[in-house]
Amino acid sequence: MTARATSAAPPGRFSGGVHPPDHKELSRSAAIEAMPPPAEIALPLLQHTGAPCAPVVEPRAEVAWGARVADSDAFVSAPIHTPVAGVVQREGVATLPNARHVKTIPIKTGPTQPTAEEIYNDVLGGEWPRDGIGDRAPEEIVKAVRAAGIVGQGGAAFPTHVKLARNPKKPVDTILVNGCECEPYLTADYRVMIEAPQPVIGGARLAAHAAGARAVAIAVEDNKPEAIAALREAAEGTEARVIAVPTRYPMGGEKQTVRVATGRTIPTGGLPLDVGVVVINVETAAAIARAVWRGKPLTHRVVTVTGGGVVQPKNVLAPIGCRYADLLAFCGGLRPDAARAVAGGPMMGFALGTFDVPVTKGTSGLVILTADDVRRAAETTCVRCGRCVEACPLDLMPTRIALAARHKDWNLAKRHHMLACMECGCCAYVCPANLPLVQLIRMGKVQMLKLSLIHI
């Protein structure tokens, strides 16, 4: 596929985008709560981009909290650690929200576990260093990040050590921390920025030192003034700067964040690395600080459980490997009018058919929508209004791509750059014909992969 010119939007802006109701008021003020370990967890052996892990423990082995239980020799991979002390069970299988079947390591939780307060203080709380960034060798930081199993916690779950390893052919001058969290309903990153700004800033600075970047920027949407203030206070006296960017979905997309925060345009099919930038999520930055300064692996992450269909919306510091059902129980369960569960946010998330699904390193939210939320008008015929084109942040033609996918015209889909689509959902949001544009494009990619017309 040939490269295509990207947005002509000036620096500080990106083309397209929408302003959906954010519904963040449901959980915005809910302080992060550490969830007690459930009776059993199931750790998927593939919860990152790259090669799956293989178990390094045998069934019936006793493991301590934080023990490494799976790993891989591949460079693009990340080891997996247990968030509980317990006994390893026989290998199982789980279905992830994207319908992928993966092997798991079930662990039966033992009787002695840290308290919720101890978990919170270990992961996010306590005192964090402000100095000594340069005392760590870049290779030491990368090694610690890899050993801790850290991956991008904004959704893509790309192994972070790969991003931070220096590449002489593609030098990095900027570490950009993505604190936009533009997806409606979700407030996990917001609460991390409010409650733990020190490890976010410290982790960003450690990442910059590892990658050889001189600039450290944290981009936060301007509708989050409390988070901006907390981060600026934590960054005072350091090289890190906090940038307030306009509130517009999908500001949290890498291409959009880089464009607005740096004025640089990532080429179609390219990566932030192609323009000298490495992007990490705020919770990823905090995990880097914990790995380097406390020597602790990634075992827990903050998940927003929210929506009109859940009894008590919360931001939960959840053990990786717990089930969505455990999250719901911790939040009081479902309301009578609950109608649909979405893993992630409503714009880019996946509808769930069961709550027997494990939380992974990339899980950001569980949204429970009501019958009123999901009621929609019937699908009609495309009226060629062009609204999807105006809304697309990548300047694509979503309706042509989606209809090409529906009719299995793969040559046409390729000509209109279907693989460049980030599946943000802006096109479907504005479509007056209620066409399932994102779903058609997503399924088109899957079918092309099955036909070996694309490669991953």
GROMACS .gro file of C-alpha atoms in nm:
model
  456
    1MET     CA    1   0.000   0.000   0.000
    2THR     CA    2   0.145   0.336  -0.097
    3ALA     CA    3   0.173   0.620   0.151
    4ARG     CA    4  -0.093   0.888   0.142
    5ALA     CA    5  -0.075   1.252   0.242
    6THR     CA    6  -0.209   1.302   0.591
    7SER     CA    7  -0.407   1.583   0.748
    8ALA     CA    8  -0.340   1.939   0.638
    9ALA     CA    9  -0.449   2.067   0.980
   10PRO     CA   10  -0.210   2.327   1.129
   11PRO     CA   11   0.004   2.248   1.435
   12GLY     CA   12  -0.209   2.236   1.748
   13ARG     CA   13  -0.503   2.080   1.564
   14PHE     CA   14  -0.602   1.764   1.380
   15SER     CA   15  -0.861   1.704   1.112
   16GLY     CA   16  -1.202   1.561   1.192
   17GLY     CA   17  -1.302   1.439   1.533
   18VAL     CA   18  -1.625   1.468   1.731
   19HIS     CA   19  -1.754   1.579   2.070
   20PRO     CA   20  -1.955   1.290   2.216
   21PRO     CA   21  -2.104   1.331   2.566
   22ASP     CA   22  -1.828   1.212   2.798
   23HIS     CA   23  -2.038   1.080   3.091
   24LYS     CA   24  -1.724   1.099   3.305
   25GLU     CA   25  -1.916   1.253   3.593
   26LEU     CA   26  -2.021   0.900   3.694
   27SER     CA   27  -1.669   0.805   3.811
   28ARG     CA   28  -1.456   1.120   3.789
   29SER     CA   29  -1.469   1.184   4.165
   30ALA     CA   30  -1.432   0.818   4.265
   31ALA     CA   31  -1.088   0.775   4.423
   32ILE     CA   32  -0.898   0.463   4.316
   33GLU     CA   33  -0.982   0.161   4.533
   34ALA     CA   34  -0.764  -0.148   4.551
   35MET     CA   35  -0.973  -0.459   4.499
   36PRO     CA   36  -0.916  -0.760   4.729
   37PRO     CA   37  -0.782  -1.066   4.546
   38PRO     CA   38  -1.058  -1.300   4.423
   39ALA     CA   39  -1.056  -1.673   4.499
   40GLU     CA   40  -0.885  -1.748   4.165
   41ILE     CA   41  -0.730  -1.558   3.879
   42ALA     CA   42  -0.646  -1.661   3.522
   43LEU     CA   43  -0.344  -1.495   3.358
   44PRO     CA   44  -0.363  -1.495   2.975
   45LEU     CA   45  -0.033  -1.593   2.815
   46LEU     CA   46  -0.086  -1.332   2.544
   47GLN     CA   47  -0.185  -0.988   2.671
   48HIS     CA   48   0.050  -0.777   2.464
   49THR     CA   49   0.148  -0.714   2.103
   50GLY     CA   50   0.408  -0.969   1.994
   51ALA     CA   51   0.496  -1.328   2.080
   52PRO     CA   52   0.293  -1.512   2.344
   53CYS     CA   53   0.458  -1.625   2.665
   54ALA     CA   54   0.507  -1.981   2.786
   55PRO     CA   55   0.467  -2.091   3.149
   56VAL     CA   56   0.782  -2.099   3.363
   57VAL     CA   57   0.600  -2.261   3.657
   58GLU     CA   58   0.443  -2.602   3.691
   59PRO     CA   59   0.092  -2.688   3.816
   60ARG     CA   60   0.070  -2.714   4.197
   61ALA     CA   61   0.370  -2.483   4.240
   62GLU     CA   62   0.334  -2.222   4.514
   63VAL     CA   63   0.405  -1.866   4.397
   64ALA     CA   64   0.443  -1.536   4.582
   65TRP     CA   65   0.286  -1.204   4.484
   66GLY     CA   66   0.490  -1.063   4.196
   67ALA     CA   67   0.653  -1.390   4.093
   68ARG     CA   68   0.726  -1.438   3.722
   69VAL     CA   69   0.500  -1.715   3.591
   70ALA     CA   70   0.541  -1.686   3.212
   71ASP     CA   71   0.796  -1.546   2.969
   72SER     CA   72   0.928  -1.558   2.613
   73ASP     CA   73   1.269  -1.533   2.448
   74ALA     CA   74   1.124  -1.305   2.178
   75PHE     CA   75   1.230  -0.940   2.180
   76VAL     CA   76   0.875  -0.816   2.119
   77SER     CA   77   0.712  -0.980   2.418
   78ALA     CA   78   0.672  -0.919   2.792
   79PRO     CA   79   0.686  -1.154   3.091
   80ILE     CA   80   0.381  -1.209   3.309
   81HIS     CA   81   0.373  -1.194   3.690
   82THR     CA   82   0.114  -1.305   3.941
   83PRO     CA   83  -0.077  -1.040   4.138
   84VAL     CA   84  -0.158  -1.289   4.415
   85ALA     CA   85   0.018  -1.543   4.630
   86GLY     CA   86  -0.124  -1.886   4.561
   87VAL     CA   87  -0.102  -2.223   4.391
   88VAL     CA   88  -0.068  -2.268   4.016
   89GLN     CA   89  -0.346  -2.474   3.852
   90ARG     CA   90  -0.358  -2.666   3.525
   91GLU     CA   91  -0.336  -2.457   3.208
   92GLY     CA   92  -0.671  -2.317   3.092
   93VAL     CA   93  -0.819  -2.121   2.801
   94ALA     CA   94  -0.998  -1.786   2.799
   95THR     CA   95  -1.170  -1.577   2.534
   96LEU     CA   96  -1.068  -1.211   2.532
   97PRO     CA   97  -1.308  -0.927   2.444
   98ASN     CA   98  -1.175  -0.924   2.085
   99ALA     CA   99  -1.290  -1.290   2.057
  100ARG     CA  100  -0.935  -1.424   2.055
  101HIS     CA  101  -0.887  -1.755   2.239
  102VAL     CA  102  -0.571  -1.762   2.451
  103LYS     CA  103  -0.412  -2.003   2.697
  104THR     CA  104  -0.409  -1.903   3.062
  105ILE     CA  105  -0.229  -1.985   3.386
  106PRO     CA  106  -0.497  -2.015   3.658
  107ILE     CA  107  -0.379  -1.947   4.013
  108LYS     CA  108  -0.581  -2.034   4.321
  109THR     CA  109  -0.541  -1.754   4.574
  110GLY     CA  110  -0.380  -1.848   4.905
  111PRO     CA  111  -0.507  -1.749   5.249
  112THR     CA  112  -0.243  -1.481   5.316
  113GLN     CA  113  -0.262  -1.175   5.093
  114PRO     CA  114  -0.166  -0.808   5.130
  115THR     CA  115  -0.441  -0.571   5.238
  116ALA     CA  116  -0.605  -0.331   4.995
  117GLU     CA  117  -0.414  -0.045   5.157
  118GLU     CA  118  -0.084  -0.228   5.117
  119ILE     CA  119  -0.158  -0.297   4.750
  120TYR     CA  120  -0.246   0.066   4.678
  121ASN     CA  121   0.062   0.202   4.857
  122ASP     CA  122   0.288  -0.047   4.681
  123VAL     CA  123   0.158   0.034   4.332
  124LEU     CA  124   0.074   0.405   4.346
  125GLY     CA  125   0.121   0.547   4.695
  126GLY     CA  126   0.410   0.646   4.918
  127GLU     CA  127   0.708   0.869   4.847
  128TRP     CA  128   0.879   0.880   4.507
  129PRO     CA  129   1.228   1.013   4.422
  130ARG     CA  130   1.267   1.341   4.238
  131ASP     CA  131   1.639   1.309   4.169
  132GLY     CA  132   1.879   1.044   4.049
  133ILE     CA  133   1.733   0.997   3.699
  134GLY     CA  134   2.076   1.021   3.538
  135ASP     CA  135   2.231   0.786   3.791
  136ARG     CA  136   2.065   0.495   3.610
  137ALA     CA  137   2.226   0.372   3.291
  138PRO     CA  138   1.981   0.372   2.996
  139GLU     CA  139   2.033  -0.001   2.949
  140GLU     CA  140   1.954  -0.059   3.317
  141ILE     CA  141   1.619   0.118   3.280
  142VAL     CA  142   1.528  -0.077   2.968
  143LYS     CA  143   1.623  -0.402   3.140
  144ALA     CA  144   1.410  -0.319   3.445
  145VAL     CA  145   1.111  -0.229   3.226
  146ARG     CA  146   1.143  -0.556   3.036
  147ALA     CA  147   1.183  -0.762   3.354
  148ALA     CA  148   0.872  -0.597   3.501
  149GLY     CA  149   0.659  -0.699   3.201
  150ILE     CA  150   0.545  -0.344   3.129
  151VAL     CA  151   0.339  -0.284   2.816
  152GLY     CA  152   0.139   0.011   2.692
  153GLN     CA  153  -0.162   0.046   2.920
  154GLY     CA  154  -0.353   0.279   2.693
  155GLY     CA  155  -0.493  -0.009   2.487
  156ALA     CA  156  -0.235  -0.124   2.230
  157ALA     CA  157  -0.030  -0.316   2.493
  158PHE     CA  158   0.296  -0.286   2.298
  159PRO     CA  159   0.598  -0.396   2.508
  160THR     CA  160   0.745  -0.076   2.650
  161HIS     CA  161   1.107  -0.189   2.659
  162VAL     CA  162   1.100  -0.215   2.280
  163LYS     CA  163   0.998   0.150   2.254
  164LEU     CA  164   1.269   0.264   2.494
  165ALA     CA  165   1.558   0.065   2.343
  166ARG     CA  166   1.773   0.309   2.145
  167ASN     CA  167   1.781   0.274   1.768
  168PRO     CA  168   2.068   0.471   1.607
  169LYS     CA  169   1.877   0.479   1.278
  170LYS     CA  170   1.575   0.644   1.443
  171PRO     CA  171   1.691   0.872   1.725
  172VAL     CA  172   1.430   0.997   1.972
  173ASP     CA  173   1.423   1.356   2.097
  174THR     CA  174   1.084   1.360   2.274
  175ILE     CA  175   0.899   1.141   2.522
  176LEU     CA  176   0.530   1.223   2.502
  177VAL     CA  177   0.306   1.101   2.783
  178ASN     CA  178  -0.054   1.061   2.667
  179GLY     CA  179  -0.291   1.179   2.939
  180CYS     CA  180  -0.582   1.269   2.714
  181GLU     CA  181  -0.815   0.973   2.793
  182CYS     CA  182  -1.068   1.099   2.538
  183GLU     CA  183  -1.286   0.785   2.536
  184PRO     CA  184  -1.625   0.859   2.699
  185TYR     CA  185  -1.693   0.723   3.049
  186LEU     CA  186  -1.332   0.625   3.130
  187THR     CA  187  -1.153   0.804   3.416
  188ALA     CA  188  -0.877   0.559   3.519
  189ASP     CA  189  -0.593   0.771   3.376
  190TYR     CA  190  -0.750   1.087   3.520
  191ARG     CA  191  -0.747   0.942   3.870
  192VAL     CA  192  -0.386   0.825   3.830
  193MET     CA  193  -0.283   1.178   3.730
  194ILE     CA  194  -0.470   1.323   4.027
  195GLU     CA  195  -0.357   1.072   4.288
  196ALA     CA  196  -0.010   0.970   4.170
  197PRO     CA  197   0.142   1.251   3.963
  198GLN     CA  198   0.493   1.194   4.107
  199PRO     CA  199   0.547   0.845   3.957
  200VAL     CA  200   0.392   0.964   3.628
  201ILE     CA  201   0.647   1.245   3.600
  202GLY     CA  202   0.930   1.028   3.733
  203GLY     CA  203   0.851   0.744   3.495
  204ALA     CA  204   0.837   0.983   3.200
  205ARG     CA  205   1.180   1.123   3.289
  206LEU     CA  206   1.325   0.774   3.330
  207ALA     CA  207   1.180   0.680   2.989
  208ALA     CA  208   1.340   0.988   2.833
  209HIS     CA  209   1.679   0.904   2.982
  210ALA     CA  210   1.653   0.547   2.853
  211ALA     CA  211   1.549   0.651   2.503
  212GLY     CA  212   1.798   0.938   2.475
  213ALA     CA  213   1.526   1.204   2.453
  214ARG     CA  214   1.589   1.555   2.582
  215ALA     CA  215   1.227   1.670   2.589
  216VAL     CA  216   0.955   1.533   2.815
  217ALA     CA  217   0.597   1.642   2.748
  218ILE     CA  218   0.272   1.533   2.911
  219ALA     CA  219  -0.038   1.606   2.701
  220VAL     CA  220  -0.365   1.644   2.893
  221GLU     CA  221  -0.699   1.762   2.756
  222ASP     CA  222  -0.800   2.106   2.881
  223ASN     CA  223  -1.120   1.973   3.040
  224LYS     CA  224  -0.904   1.814   3.313
  225PRO     CA  225  -0.768   2.121   3.500
  226GLU     CA  226  -0.718   1.933   3.829
  227ALA     CA  227  -0.497   1.674   3.657
  228ILE     CA  228  -0.300   1.946   3.478
  229ALA     CA  229  -0.241   2.129   3.807
  230ALA     CA  230  -0.132   1.812   3.990
  231LEU     CA  231   0.113   1.715   3.715
  232ARG     CA  232   0.258   2.067   3.688
  233GLU     CA  233   0.321   2.074   4.061
  234ALA     CA  234   0.494   1.735   4.044
  235ALA     CA  235   0.700   1.848   3.742
  236GLU     CA  236   0.816   2.174   3.898
  237GLY     CA  237   1.193   2.206   3.879
  238THR     CA  238   1.228   1.930   3.619
  239GLU     CA  239   1.260   1.933   3.240
  240ALA     CA  240   0.908   1.788   3.204
  241ARG     CA  241   0.636   2.018   3.077
  242VAL     CA  242   0.262   1.966   3.089
  243ILE     CA  243   0.069   2.071   2.778
  244ALA     CA  244  -0.304   2.145   2.789
  245VAL     CA  245  -0.446   2.032   2.454
  246PRO     CA  246  -0.798   2.094   2.315
  247THR     CA  247  -1.072   1.854   2.418
  248ARG     CA  248  -1.178   1.667   2.108
  249TYR     CA  249  -1.223   1.297   2.042
  250PRO     CA  250  -1.001   1.109   1.945
  251MET     CA  251  -0.730   1.332   2.092
  252GLY     CA  252  -0.587   1.024   2.266
  253GLY     CA  253  -0.488   0.860   1.937
  254GLU     CA  254  -0.110   0.861   1.886
  255LYS     CA  255  -0.125   1.041   1.555
  256GLN     CA  256  -0.354   1.308   1.697
  257THR     CA  257  -0.163   1.357   2.022
  258VAL     CA  258   0.172   1.385   1.846
  259ARG     CA  259   0.029   1.627   1.589
  260VAL     CA  260  -0.123   1.858   1.848
  261ALA     CA  261   0.155   1.842   2.109
  262THR     CA  262   0.459   1.860   1.878
  263GLY     CA  263   0.335   1.984   1.541
  264ARG     CA  264   0.479   1.674   1.372
  265THR     CA  265   0.280   1.452   1.136
  266ILE     CA  266   0.323   1.076   1.154
  267PRO     CA  267   0.313   0.934   0.798
  268THR     CA  268   0.043   0.687   0.698
  269GLY     CA  269   0.154   0.344   0.808
  270GLY     CA  270   0.426   0.499   1.024
  271LEU     CA  271   0.494   0.523   1.396
  272PRO     CA  272   0.574   0.811   1.634
  273LEU     CA  273   0.934   0.685   1.623
  274ASP     CA  274   0.945   0.796   1.257
  275VAL     CA  275   0.920   1.159   1.375
  276GLY     CA  276   1.149   1.124   1.676
  277VAL     CA  277   0.879   1.069   1.938
  278VAL     CA  278   0.800   0.785   2.179
  279VAL     CA  279   0.448   0.790   2.323
  280ILE     CA  280   0.359   0.623   2.652
  281ASN     CA  281   0.041   0.621   2.861
  282VAL     CA  282   0.029   0.788   3.204
  283GLU     CA  283  -0.023   0.458   3.385
  284THR     CA  284   0.262   0.307   3.184
  285ALA     CA  285   0.485   0.592   3.305
  286ALA     CA  286   0.389   0.521   3.666
  287ALA     CA  287   0.466   0.151   3.612
  288ILE     CA  288   0.813   0.243   3.479
  289ALA     CA  289   0.884   0.442   3.795
  290ARG     CA  290   0.772   0.150   4.012
  291ALA     CA  291   0.981  -0.100   3.815
  292VAL     CA  292   1.301   0.107   3.829
  293TRP     CA  293   1.277   0.258   4.177
  294ARG     CA  294   1.091  -0.015   4.364
  295GLY     CA  295   1.192  -0.320   4.161
  296LYS     CA  296   0.829  -0.432   4.126
  297PRO     CA  297   0.663  -0.588   3.819
  298LEU     CA  298   0.330  -0.499   3.660
  299THR     CA  299   0.068  -0.696   3.853
  300HIS     CA  300  -0.223  -0.452   3.891
  301ARG     CA  301  -0.380  -0.180   3.681
  302VAL     CA  302  -0.655   0.079   3.727
  303VAL     CA  303  -0.983  -0.011   3.555
  304THR     CA  304  -1.287   0.217   3.537
  305VAL     CA  305  -1.611   0.028   3.604
  306THR     CA  306  -1.891   0.265   3.517
  307GLY     CA  307  -2.212   0.335   3.327
  308GLY     CA  308  -2.575   0.377   3.414
  309GLY     CA  309  -2.614   0.003   3.448
  310VAL     CA  310  -2.368  -0.052   3.737
  311VAL     CA  311  -2.469   0.005   4.100
  312GLN     CA  312  -2.158   0.194   4.214
  313PRO     CA  313  -1.917   0.327   3.947
  314LYS     CA  314  -1.556   0.305   4.062
  315ASN     CA  315  -1.195   0.329   3.954
  316VAL     CA  316  -1.055  -0.005   4.064
  317LEU     CA  317  -0.691  -0.101   4.116
  318ALA     CA  318  -0.753  -0.454   3.993
  319PRO     CA  319  -0.528  -0.760   3.993
  320ILE     CA  320  -0.446  -0.862   3.637
  321GLY     CA  321  -0.616  -1.194   3.570
  322CYS     CA  322  -0.928  -1.130   3.777
  323ARG     CA  323  -1.258  -1.169   3.592
  324TYR     CA  324  -1.488  -0.891   3.481
  325ALA     CA  325  -1.746  -1.061   3.705
  326ASP     CA  326  -1.516  -0.994   4.003
  327LEU     CA  327  -1.493  -0.627   3.907
  328LEU     CA  328  -1.871  -0.601   3.888
  329ALA     CA  329  -1.919  -0.769   4.224
  330PHE     CA  330  -1.674  -0.521   4.380
  331CYS     CA  331  -1.887  -0.239   4.236
  332GLY     CA  332  -2.219  -0.370   4.368
  333GLY     CA  333  -2.333  -0.558   4.059
  334LEU     CA  334  -2.575  -0.465   3.782
  335ARG     CA  335  -2.881  -0.242   3.794
  336PRO     CA  336  -3.212  -0.383   3.663
  337ASP     CA  337  -3.194  -0.174   3.344
  338ALA     CA  338  -2.843  -0.290   3.247
  339ALA     CA  339  -2.854  -0.390   2.880
  340ARG     CA  340  -2.502  -0.407   2.736
  341ALA     CA  341  -2.149  -0.450   2.867
  342VAL     CA  342  -1.854  -0.300   2.681
  343ALA     CA  343  -1.489  -0.380   2.741
  344GLY     CA  344  -1.317  -0.044   2.709
  345GLY     CA  345  -1.514   0.262   2.610
  346PRO     CA  346  -1.826   0.286   2.391
  347MET     CA  347  -1.642   0.436   2.092
  348MET     CA  348  -1.367   0.177   2.046
  349GLY     CA  349  -1.455  -0.101   2.290
  350PHE     CA  350  -1.592  -0.452   2.236
  351ALA     CA  351  -1.937  -0.569   2.342
  352LEU     CA  352  -1.919  -0.857   2.589
  353GLY     CA  353  -2.129  -1.172   2.581
  354THR     CA  354  -2.005  -1.293   2.919
  355PHE     CA  355  -1.832  -1.158   3.229
  356ASP     CA  356  -1.612  -1.466   3.254
  357VAL     CA  357  -1.331  -1.271   3.086
  358PRO     CA  358  -0.993  -1.195   3.247
  359VAL     CA  359  -0.857  -0.846   3.300
  360THR     CA  360  -0.534  -0.799   3.105
  361LYS     CA  361  -0.257  -0.541   3.109
  362GLY     CA  362  -0.445  -0.349   2.838
  363THR     CA  363  -0.786  -0.342   3.009
  364SER     CA  364  -0.889   0.019   3.072
  365GLY     CA  365  -1.259  -0.001   3.150
  366LEU     CA  366  -1.583  -0.191   3.179
  367VAL     CA  367  -1.886   0.015   3.079
  368ILE     CA  368  -2.238  -0.107   3.155
  369LEU     CA  369  -2.494   0.067   2.934
  370THR     CA  370  -2.868   0.081   2.995
  371ALA     CA  371  -3.148   0.002   2.751
  372ASP     CA  372  -3.190   0.374   2.683
  373ASP     CA  373  -2.819   0.408   2.609
  374VAL     CA  374  -2.815   0.136   2.344
  375ARG     CA  375  -3.146   0.211   2.176
  376ARG     CA  376  -3.072   0.322   1.820
  377ALA     CA  377  -3.260   0.391   1.501
  378ALA     CA  378  -3.276   0.131   1.226
  379GLU     CA  379  -3.001   0.117   0.966
  380THR     CA  380  -3.092   0.283   0.636
  381THR     CA  381  -2.907   0.358   0.312
  382CYS     CA  382  -2.602   0.579   0.278
  383VAL     CA  383  -2.717   0.925   0.161
  384ARG     CA  384  -2.368   1.038   0.048
  385CYS     CA  385  -2.373   1.325   0.298
  386GLY     CA  386  -1.998   1.312   0.361
  387ARG     CA  387  -2.026   1.352   0.739
  388CYS     CA  388  -1.810   1.045   0.798
  389VAL     CA  389  -1.537   1.196   0.580
  390GLU     CA  390  -1.552   1.525   0.773
  391ALA     CA  391  -1.534   1.342   1.106
  392CYS     CA  392  -1.251   1.103   1.017
  393PRO     CA  393  -0.931   1.218   1.195
  394LEU     CA  394  -0.720   1.039   0.932
  395ASP     CA  395  -0.890   1.192   0.626
  396LEU     CA  396  -1.018   0.854   0.503
  397MET     CA  397  -1.348   0.777   0.329
  398PRO     CA  398  -1.512   0.547   0.587
  399THR     CA  399  -1.833   0.472   0.399
  400ARG     CA  400  -1.646   0.353   0.090
  401ILE     CA  401  -1.413   0.138   0.300
  402ALA     CA  402  -1.699  -0.011   0.501
  403LEU     CA  403  -1.913  -0.090   0.196
  404ALA     CA  404  -1.613  -0.241   0.020
  405ALA     CA  405  -1.567  -0.466   0.324
  406ARG     CA  406  -1.937  -0.556   0.328
  407HIS     CA  407  -1.920  -0.662  -0.037
  408LYS     CA  408  -1.575  -0.825   0.008
  409ASP     CA  409  -1.415  -0.602  -0.252
  410TRP     CA  410  -1.068  -0.620  -0.103
  411ASN     CA  411  -0.893  -0.434  -0.384
  412LEU     CA  412  -1.124  -0.136  -0.333
  413ALA     CA  413  -1.077  -0.158   0.044
  414LYS     CA  414  -0.699  -0.146  -0.001
  415ARG     CA  415  -0.719   0.147  -0.244
  416HIS     CA  416  -0.908   0.344   0.018
  417HIS     CA  417  -0.651   0.253   0.287
  418MET     CA  418  -0.863   0.032   0.510
  419LEU     CA  419  -0.555  -0.074   0.707
  420ALA     CA  420  -0.489   0.288   0.805
  421CYS     CA  421  -0.823   0.309   0.989
  422MET     CA  422  -0.773   0.341   1.367
  423GLU     CA  423  -1.132   0.226   1.438
  424CYS     CA  424  -1.202   0.533   1.653
  425GLY     CA  425  -1.576   0.526   1.577
  426CYS     CA  426  -1.615   0.893   1.475
  427CYS     CA  427  -1.771   0.793   1.141
  428ALA     CA  428  -2.035   0.568   1.296
  429TYR     CA  429  -2.111   0.832   1.559
  430VAL     CA  430  -2.207   1.095   1.301
  431CYS     CA  431  -2.366   0.867   1.037
  432PRO     CA  432  -2.733   0.969   0.985
  433ALA     CA  433  -2.801   0.632   0.818
  434ASN     CA  434  -2.683   0.445   1.131
  435LEU     CA  435  -2.447   0.231   0.925
  436PRO     CA  436  -2.219   0.007   1.139
  437LEU     CA  437  -1.912   0.150   0.969
  438VAL     CA  438  -1.654   0.059   1.234
  439GLN     CA  439  -1.782  -0.295   1.271
  440LEU     CA  440  -1.771  -0.348   0.895
  441ILE     CA  441  -1.417  -0.216   0.871
  442ARG     CA  442  -1.302  -0.419   1.172
  443MET     CA  443  -1.451  -0.739   1.031
  444GLY     CA  444  -1.303  -0.658   0.692
  445LYS     CA  445  -0.955  -0.649   0.843
  446VAL     CA  446  -1.015  -0.984   1.012
  447GLN     CA  447  -1.134  -1.144   0.689
  448MET     CA  448  -0.841  -1.005   0.492
  449LEU     CA  449  -0.606  -1.149   0.753
  450LYS     CA  450  -0.771  -1.490   0.727
  451LEU     CA  451  -0.733  -1.473   0.350
  452SER     CA  452  -0.364  -1.383   0.394
  453LEU     CA  453  -0.420  -1.056   0.212
  454ILE     CA  454  -0.253  -0.864   0.496
  455HIS     CA  455   0.019  -0.956   0.741
  456ILE     CA  456   0.076  -0.882   1.110
   0.00000   0.00000   0.00000
